[in-house]
XYZ file of N, CA and C in Angstrom:
123
model
N 1.049 -1.223 -0.143
C -0.011 -0.144 -0.023
C 0.997 1.210 -0.010
N 0.624 2.392 -0.829
C 1.188 3.296 -0.883
C 0.953 4.328 -0.055
N 1.521 5.222 0.797
C 1.346 5.932 1.608
C 1.733 7.564 0.769
N 0.522 7.884 0.488
C 0.523 9.285 -0.575
C 0.738 10.597 0.529
N 1.047 10.494 1.823
C 1.614 11.854 2.304
C 2.738 11.907 2.712
N 3.381 10.761 2.647
C 5.097 11.103 3.034
C 5.806 10.427 1.795
N 6.867 11.230 1.518
C 7.907 10.438 0.310
C 9.098 9.795 1.497
N 9.636 8.787 0.717
C 10.755 8.157 1.474
C 11.965 8.628 0.855
N 13.115 8.158 1.297
C 14.566 8.767 0.751
C 14.788 8.816 -0.750
N 14.333 7.660 -1.271
C 14.439 7.374 -2.583
C 13.651 8.322 -3.564
N 12.448 8.730 -3.351
C 11.516 9.473 -3.863
C 11.995 11.265 -3.619
N 12.388 11.440 -2.561
C 12.959 12.734 -2.110
C 14.087 13.094 -2.985
N 15.086 11.809 -3.140
C 16.463 12.101 -3.793
C 16.218 12.139 -5.683
N 15.180 11.380 -5.907
C 14.699 11.467 -7.675
C 14.013 12.984 -7.586
N 13.514 13.231 -6.846
C 12.601 14.558 -7.305
C 13.651 15.552 -7.093
N 14.438 15.714 -6.116
C 15.664 16.638 -6.192
C 16.485 16.673 -7.202
N 16.710 15.686 -8.004
C 17.394 15.250 -9.205
C 16.942 15.887 -10.397
N 15.718 15.729 -10.176
C 14.643 16.043 -11.326
C 14.372 17.632 -11.369
N 14.433 18.272 -10.309
C 14.292 19.935 -10.058
C 15.785 20.648 -10.419
N 16.791 19.934 -9.895
C 18.168 20.540 -10.024
C 18.224 20.469 -11.556
N 18.020 19.381 -12.382
C 18.257 19.342 -13.665
C 17.211 20.233 -14.688
N 16.265 20.088 -13.973
C 14.914 21.202 -14.801
C 15.790 22.846 -14.370
N 15.834 22.914 -13.262
C 16.743 24.497 -12.919
C 17.888 24.877 -13.630
N 18.718 23.721 -13.968
C 20.076 23.823 -14.833
C 19.817 23.977 -16.145
N 18.606 23.764 -16.873
C 18.435 23.851 -18.145
C 17.667 24.858 -18.337
N 16.840 25.424 -17.219
C 15.983 26.450 -17.790
C 16.957 27.933 -17.343
N 18.103 27.632 -16.399
C 18.939 28.636 -16.485
C 19.418 28.832 -17.383
N 20.040 27.941 -18.138
C 20.975 27.984 -19.548
C 20.086 28.485 -20.414
N 18.778 28.285 -20.654
C 17.925 28.820 -21.637
C 17.926 30.212 -21.269
N 17.778 30.548 -20.121
C 17.512 32.049 -19.813
C 18.714 32.813 -19.944
N 20.063 32.527 -19.938
C 21.078 33.162 -20.066
C 21.230 33.277 -21.374
N 20.914 32.097 -22.604
C 21.183 32.331 -23.797
C 20.278 33.348 -24.348
N 18.840 33.644 -23.834
C 18.081 34.488 -24.176
C 18.442 35.759 -24.015
N 18.900 35.911 -22.434
C 19.490 37.257 -22.215
C 20.566 37.536 -22.860
N 21.498 36.677 -23.189
C 22.461 37.400 -24.187
C 22.299 37.755 -25.315
N 21.294 36.950 -26.148
C 20.880 37.482 -27.315
C 20.159 38.503 -27.706
N 19.581 38.774 -26.407
C 18.948 40.286 -26.454
C 20.011 41.512 -26.172
N 20.903 41.387 -25.526
C 21.830 42.073 -25.119
C 22.756 42.430 -26.409
N 22.595 41.486 -27.322
C 23.754 41.407 -28.493
C 22.990 41.871 -29.724
N 21.671 42.481 -29.504
C 20.904 42.795 -30.870
C 20.755 41.696 -31.769
N 20.404 40.464 -31.130
C 20.207 39.091 -31.858
C 18.444 39.383 -32.152
């Protein structure tokens, strides 16, 4: 039976990794867009 109220260590580690990867990709995209804006692209 799944306890939907609590996450175990594996679930927390997986979620943390996914969020870190997402933030890294989003940050890279934001920097690219910001740079192209300032360079007249």
